[in-house]
Coordinates of C-alpha atoms and ligand atoms in Angstrom, one line a residue:
X29 CA 0.0 0.0 0.0
X30 CA 1.4 3.4 -0.9
X31 CA 1.3 6.3 1.5
X32 CA -1.5 7.9 -0.5
X33 CA -3.6 4.7 -0.4
X34 CA -3.0 4.4 3.3
X35 CA -4.2 8.0 3.8
X36 CA -7.2 7.3 1.7
X37 CA -8.0 4.1 3.7
X38 CA -7.6 6.0 7.0
X39 CA -9.8 8.8 5.7
X40 CA -12.5 6.3 4.6
X41 CA -12.4 4.5 7.9
X42 CA -12.6 7.8 9.7
X43 CA -15.6 8.9 7.7
X44 CA -17.2 5.5 8.3
X45 CA -16.6 6.1 12.0
X46 CA -18.1 9.5 11.8
X47 CA -21.1 8.1 10.1
X48 CA -21.6 5.4 12.8
X49 CA -21.2 8.0 15.5
X50 CA -23.8 10.1 13.8
X51 CA -26.2 7.1 13.5
X52 CA -26.1 6.6 17.2
X53 CA -26.9 10.2 17.9
X54 CA -30.0 10.0 15.7
X55 CA -31.5 7.4 18.0
X56 CA -30.6 9.2 21.2
X57 CA -31.7 12.6 19.9
X58 CA -35.1 11.2 19.3
X59 CA -35.5 10.7 23.1
X60 CA -34.7 14.4 23.8
X61 CA -37.1 15.5 21.0
X62 CA -39.9 13.2 22.3
X63 CA -39.5 14.5 25.9
X64 CA -40.0 18.0 24.6
X65 CA -43.1 17.0 22.6
X66 CA -44.7 14.9 25.4
X67 CA -44.5 17.4 28.3
X68 CA -46.7 16.2 31.2
X69 CA -48.2 12.7 31.4
X70 CA -51.7 11.6 30.4
X71 CA -54.5 10.9 32.9
X72 CA -55.7 7.4 32.1
X73 CA -58.3 5.9 34.3
X74 CA -56.8 3.3 36.7
X75 CA -59.1 0.5 35.4
X76 CA -57.7 1.0 31.9
X77 CA -54.1 1.2 33.1
X78 CA -54.7 -2.0 35.1
X79 CA -56.4 -3.8 32.2
X80 CA -53.6 -3.0 29.7
X81 CA -50.7 -3.5 32.1
X82 CA -52.1 -6.9 33.2
X83 CA -52.4 -8.1 29.6
X84 CA -49.0 -6.7 28.7
X85 CA -47.3 -8.5 31.6
X86 CA -49.3 -11.7 30.8
X87 CA -48.2 -11.6 27.2
X88 CA -44.6 -11.6 28.4
X89 CA -45.3 -14.5 30.8
X90 CA -46.7 -16.4 27.9
X91 CA -43.4 -15.8 25.9
X92 CA -41.3 -17.1 28.8
X93 CA -43.4 -20.2 29.2
X94 CA -43.6 -20.9 25.5
X95 CA -39.9 -20.6 25.0
X96 CA -38.8 -21.9 28.4
X97 CA -36.6 -18.9 29.0
X98 CA -33.5 -19.6 31.1
X99 CA -32.2 -17.4 33.9
X100 CA -29.1 -16.5 31.8
X101 CA -31.5 -15.3 29.0
X102 CA -33.6 -13.4 31.6
X103 CA -30.5 -11.6 32.7
X104 CA -29.4 -10.9 29.1
X105 CA -32.9 -9.4 28.5
X106 CA -32.6 -7.2 31.7
X107 CA -29.2 -6.0 30.5
X108 CA -30.5 -5.2 27.1
X109 CA -33.6 -3.3 28.4
X110 CA -31.3 -1.2 30.6
X111 CA -29.2 -0.4 27.6
X112 CA -32.1 0.6 25.4
X113 CA -32.7 3.5 27.9
X114 CA -29.0 4.3 28.3
X115 CA -28.7 4.6 24.5
X116 CA -31.8 6.8 24.3
X117 CA -33.3 4.3 21.9
X118 CA -36.8 3.8 23.4
X119 CA -38.4 6.0 20.7
X120 CA -36.5 4.1 18.0
X121 CA -37.4 0.7 19.4
X122 CA -41.1 1.5 19.9
X123 CA -41.6 3.3 16.6
X124 CA -39.9 0.4 14.7
X125 CA -41.5 -2.5 16.3
X126 CA -44.7 -1.3 18.0
X127 CA -46.1 1.8 16.5
X128 CA -47.6 0.2 13.3
X129 CA -50.2 -1.6 15.4
X130 CA -51.1 1.6 17.2
X131 CA -51.5 3.3 13.8
X132 CA -53.6 0.4 12.6
X133 CA -55.9 0.5 15.6
X134 CA -56.4 4.3 15.4
X135 CA -57.1 4.6 11.7
X136 CA -59.0 1.5 10.7
X137 CA -62.3 3.3 10.8
X138 CA -61.2 5.8 8.0
X139 CA -62.8 6.0 4.6
X140 CA -60.0 8.2 3.3
X141 CA -56.3 7.5 3.6
X142 CA -55.3 5.4 6.5
X143 CA -51.6 6.4 6.4
X144 CA -48.7 4.9 8.2
X145 CA -46.5 5.4 11.3
X146 CA -44.9 8.7 12.3
X147 CA -41.5 7.3 13.3
X148 CA -39.0 9.1 15.5
X149 CA -37.9 12.0 13.4
X150 CA -40.8 14.4 12.9
X151 CA -40.4 18.0 13.9
X152 CA -43.4 20.3 13.9
X153 CA -43.5 23.8 12.4
X154 CA -41.2 23.3 9.4
X155 CA -40.9 26.5 7.4
X156 CA -43.9 27.4 5.2
X157 CA -43.2 27.2 1.5
X158 CA -46.5 27.9 -0.2
X159 CA -48.5 25.6 -2.5
X160 CA -45.9 24.9 -5.3
X161 CA -42.3 25.2 -4.2
X162 CA -39.1 23.4 -3.4
X163 CA -38.5 21.8 0.0
X164 CA -35.5 23.4 1.8
X165 CA -32.3 21.7 0.7
X166 CA -28.6 22.3 0.1
X167 CA -27.4 23.7 -3.2
X168 CA -25.5 20.5 -3.8
X169 CA -28.1 18.1 -2.3
X170 CA -27.4 14.5 -3.6
X171 CA -30.2 12.5 -5.1
X172 CA -32.4 12.5 -8.1
X173 CA -34.8 15.4 -8.4
X174 CA -38.4 14.4 -7.7
X175 CA -41.6 16.5 -8.3
X176 CA -44.2 15.3 -5.9
X177 CA -47.7 16.7 -6.6
X178 CA -51.3 16.0 -5.9
X179 CA -54.5 17.2 -4.4
X180 CA -56.0 17.1 -0.9
X181 CA -59.7 16.2 -0.7
X182 CA -62.4 15.4 1.8
X183 CA -64.1 12.0 1.7
X184 CA -67.1 13.7 -0.1
X185 CA -64.8 14.6 -3.0
X186 CA -64.5 18.3 -2.3
X187 CA -61.1 19.9 -2.7
X188 CA -59.5 21.1 0.5
X189 CA -57.8 24.5 -0.2
X190 CA -55.6 25.8 2.6
X191 CA -54.8 22.2 3.8
X192 CA -51.3 21.7 5.3
X193 CA -48.9 19.2 3.8
X194 CA -45.8 18.7 5.9
X195 CA -43.1 16.6 4.3
X196 CA -39.9 15.3 5.9
X197 CA -37.3 12.8 4.7
X198 CA -33.8 11.6 5.1
X199 CA -31.0 12.8 2.9
X200 CA -29.1 10.5 0.4
X201 CA -26.9 9.3 3.3
X202 CA -29.9 8.3 5.4
X203 CA -29.7 11.3 7.8
X204 CA -32.6 13.4 9.1
X205 CA -31.9 17.1 9.9
X206 CA -32.0 18.0 13.6
X207 CA -31.2 14.4 14.5
X208 CA -27.8 14.0 12.8
X209 CA -25.3 16.8 13.1
X210 CA -23.9 18.9 10.3
X211 CA -27.1 19.4 8.4
X212 CA -29.0 22.8 7.9
X213 CA -31.7 23.0 10.6
X214 CA -34.7 22.5 8.2
X215 CA -33.0 20.4 5.5
X216 CA -35.5 18.3 3.6
X217 CA -38.3 19.5 5.9
X218 CA -41.1 21.8 4.7
X219 CA -44.7 22.8 5.3
X220 CA -46.8 23.4 2.1
X221 CA -50.3 24.8 1.9
X222 CA -52.7 23.7 -0.8
X223 CA -54.1 26.2 -3.3
X224 CA -57.8 26.9 -3.9
X225 CA -58.2 23.7 -5.8
X226 CA -56.5 21.7 -3.0
X227 CA -53.4 21.2 -5.0
X228 CA -49.7 21.2 -4.1
X229 CA -46.4 20.5 -5.9
X230 CA -43.2 19.9 -4.1
X231 CA -39.8 19.7 -5.6
X232 CA -37.5 17.5 -3.6
X233 CA -35.0 14.6 -4.0
X234 CA -35.9 10.9 -4.3
X235 CA -35.0 9.4 -0.9
X236 CA -32.5 6.5 -0.5
X237 CA -33.2 3.2 1.3
X238 CA -32.7 3.8 5.0
X239 CA -30.9 1.7 7.6
X240 CA -31.9 2.3 11.2
X241 CA -28.9 3.0 13.6
X242 CA -27.1 -0.3 14.2
X243 CA -24.6 0.7 16.8
X244 CA -27.0 1.0 19.8
X245 CA -29.3 -1.4 21.7
X246 CA -31.7 -1.8 18.7
X247 CA -28.7 -2.7 16.5
X248 CA -27.7 -5.3 19.2
X249 CA -31.1 -6.9 19.0
X250 CA -31.0 -6.9 15.2
X251 CA -27.6 -8.6 15.1
X252 CA -28.4 -11.1 17.9
X253 CA -31.6 -12.1 16.0
X254 CA -29.9 -12.1 12.6
X255 CA -32.4 -9.6 11.3
X256 CA -31.7 -6.7 8.9
X257 CA -31.9 -3.0 9.7
X258 CA -33.5 -1.7 6.5
X259 CA -36.5 0.4 5.8
X260 CA -37.4 1.0 2.1
X261 CA -36.9 4.5 0.8
X262 CA -39.7 6.7 2.1
X263 CA -41.2 10.1 2.3
X264 CA -42.9 11.1 5.5
X265 CA -46.0 13.3 5.5
X266 CA -48.6 14.9 7.7
X267 CA -51.7 16.2 5.9
X268 CA -54.2 18.3 7.9
X269 CA -57.2 20.5 7.3
X270 CA -59.7 22.2 9.6
X271 CA -62.5 19.9 10.6
X272 CA -60.6 16.8 9.4
X273 CA -58.6 14.0 11.0
X274 CA -54.9 14.5 10.8
X275 CA -53.3 12.0 8.3
X276 CA -49.8 10.8 9.1
X277 CA -48.4 8.8 6.1
X278 CA -45.3 7.5 4.4
X279 CA -45.0 6.9 0.7
X280 CA -42.8 4.3 -1.0
X281 CA -41.2 3.6 -4.4
X282 CA -41.9 0.4 -6.5
X283 CA -38.9 -1.9 -6.8
X284 CA -37.3 -1.1 -3.5
X285 CA -35.8 -4.4 -2.1
X286 CA -37.2 -3.7 1.3
X287 CA -40.8 -2.9 0.4
X288 CA -41.6 -6.6 1.3
X289 CA -39.6 -6.7 4.5
X290 CA -39.6 -3.2 6.1
X291 CA -38.2 -3.6 9.6
X292 CA -40.8 -1.1 10.8
X293 CA -43.7 -3.0 9.1
X294 CA -45.0 0.3 7.8
X295 CA -45.6 -0.4 4.1
X296 CA -49.1 -0.8 2.7
X297 CA -50.0 -1.3 -1.0
X298 CA -52.0 2.0 -1.2
X299 CA -48.8 3.9 -0.1
X300 CA -46.8 2.9 -3.2
X301 CA -46.0 5.7 -5.6
X302 CA -45.8 5.4 -9.4
X303 CA -43.0 7.7 -10.6
X304 CA -43.1 8.9 -14.2
X305 CA -40.0 10.1 -16.0
X306 CA -40.6 13.4 -17.9
X307 CA -38.8 14.6 -21.1
X308 CA -36.1 16.3 -19.1
X309 CA -35.4 13.1 -17.2
X310 CA -36.9 14.5 -13.9
X311 CA -39.2 12.1 -12.0
X312 CA -42.7 13.1 -11.2
X313 CA -45.2 11.4 -8.9
X314 CA -48.8 12.2 -8.4
X315 CA -50.5 11.2 -5.2
X316 CA -53.8 12.5 -3.8
X317 CA -54.8 12.5 -0.1
X318 CA -58.3 12.0 1.1
X319 CA -59.0 13.2 4.7
X320 CA -61.9 11.9 6.9
X321 CA -64.1 14.6 8.5
X322 CA -63.3 14.8 12.3
X323 CA -65.6 12.5 14.3
X324 CA -68.2 14.2 16.6
Ligands
MBD12 C1 -37.1 6.1 10.4 O1 -36.7 7.0 9.5 C2 -38.4 5.7 10.4 O2 -39.1 6.3 9.5 C3 -38.8 4.8 11.3 C4 -40.3 4.4 11.3 C5 -38.0 4.3 12.3 C6 -36.7 4.7 12.3 C7 -36.2 5.6 11.4
FE13 FE1 -38.1 7.7 8.3

């Protein structure tokens, strides 16, 4: 190896190290962000707490009996649970493995879009861009340009002008602004407001497949179980309008190797986009959102 090659290898290893360090931060930063959002606790009637806690504990008992868990395994589980907290990865763990069921339970009544999980990296109040605009991004942002356009309607078919479309996504390296360092504060995060016909058009970049952080407790579980850490490339959205239920959704791209085995189980057929390539080579996707009127 020449000196130059060595320097290059060291540099590559260092960059790799930096990337890994940043990945860990993203999981832990989600804990700080969640604390800020959550504020004080929720007053749930004791009967309901008792019913759900009893069943949750019972479900764990069933796992222990079914698999005849040993004491060594019980201690390994304890150590791992402690580490999830130390690594700040409870939001990551819960959103990857649990939230999709909460989402399902809370949206199954809808006639309009049911949506998908929020995940750990939403930030409210991203800068307002108007109805047809680019999402905030760097001048040299990597990734293929994508025009994402559509209409927001109510379930009765009426267009919802003035609806809010919030979009957030990872950059080409898989990093979300405000969770990984070194990115402009609102990079690839924007709030758009539909025009009088309920329409919006957003210029962004096509997201890359995404690997959840593998260097913390969640990564330890993934390695120990011989799972993979991938989510398919996705756009995150929140769509809202007065008098309507908030829609939280993710949209996906056909052909992604992880559409079938998303680690977060958050892909649904109706969330698949159908990108078209225009004359100038730019990709365009059309996707409409239908919001349910708020329930009494
Ligand atoms: C993500 O980007 C994400 O969308 C989910 C659900 C979990 C971890 C990282
Ligand atoms: Fe995500």
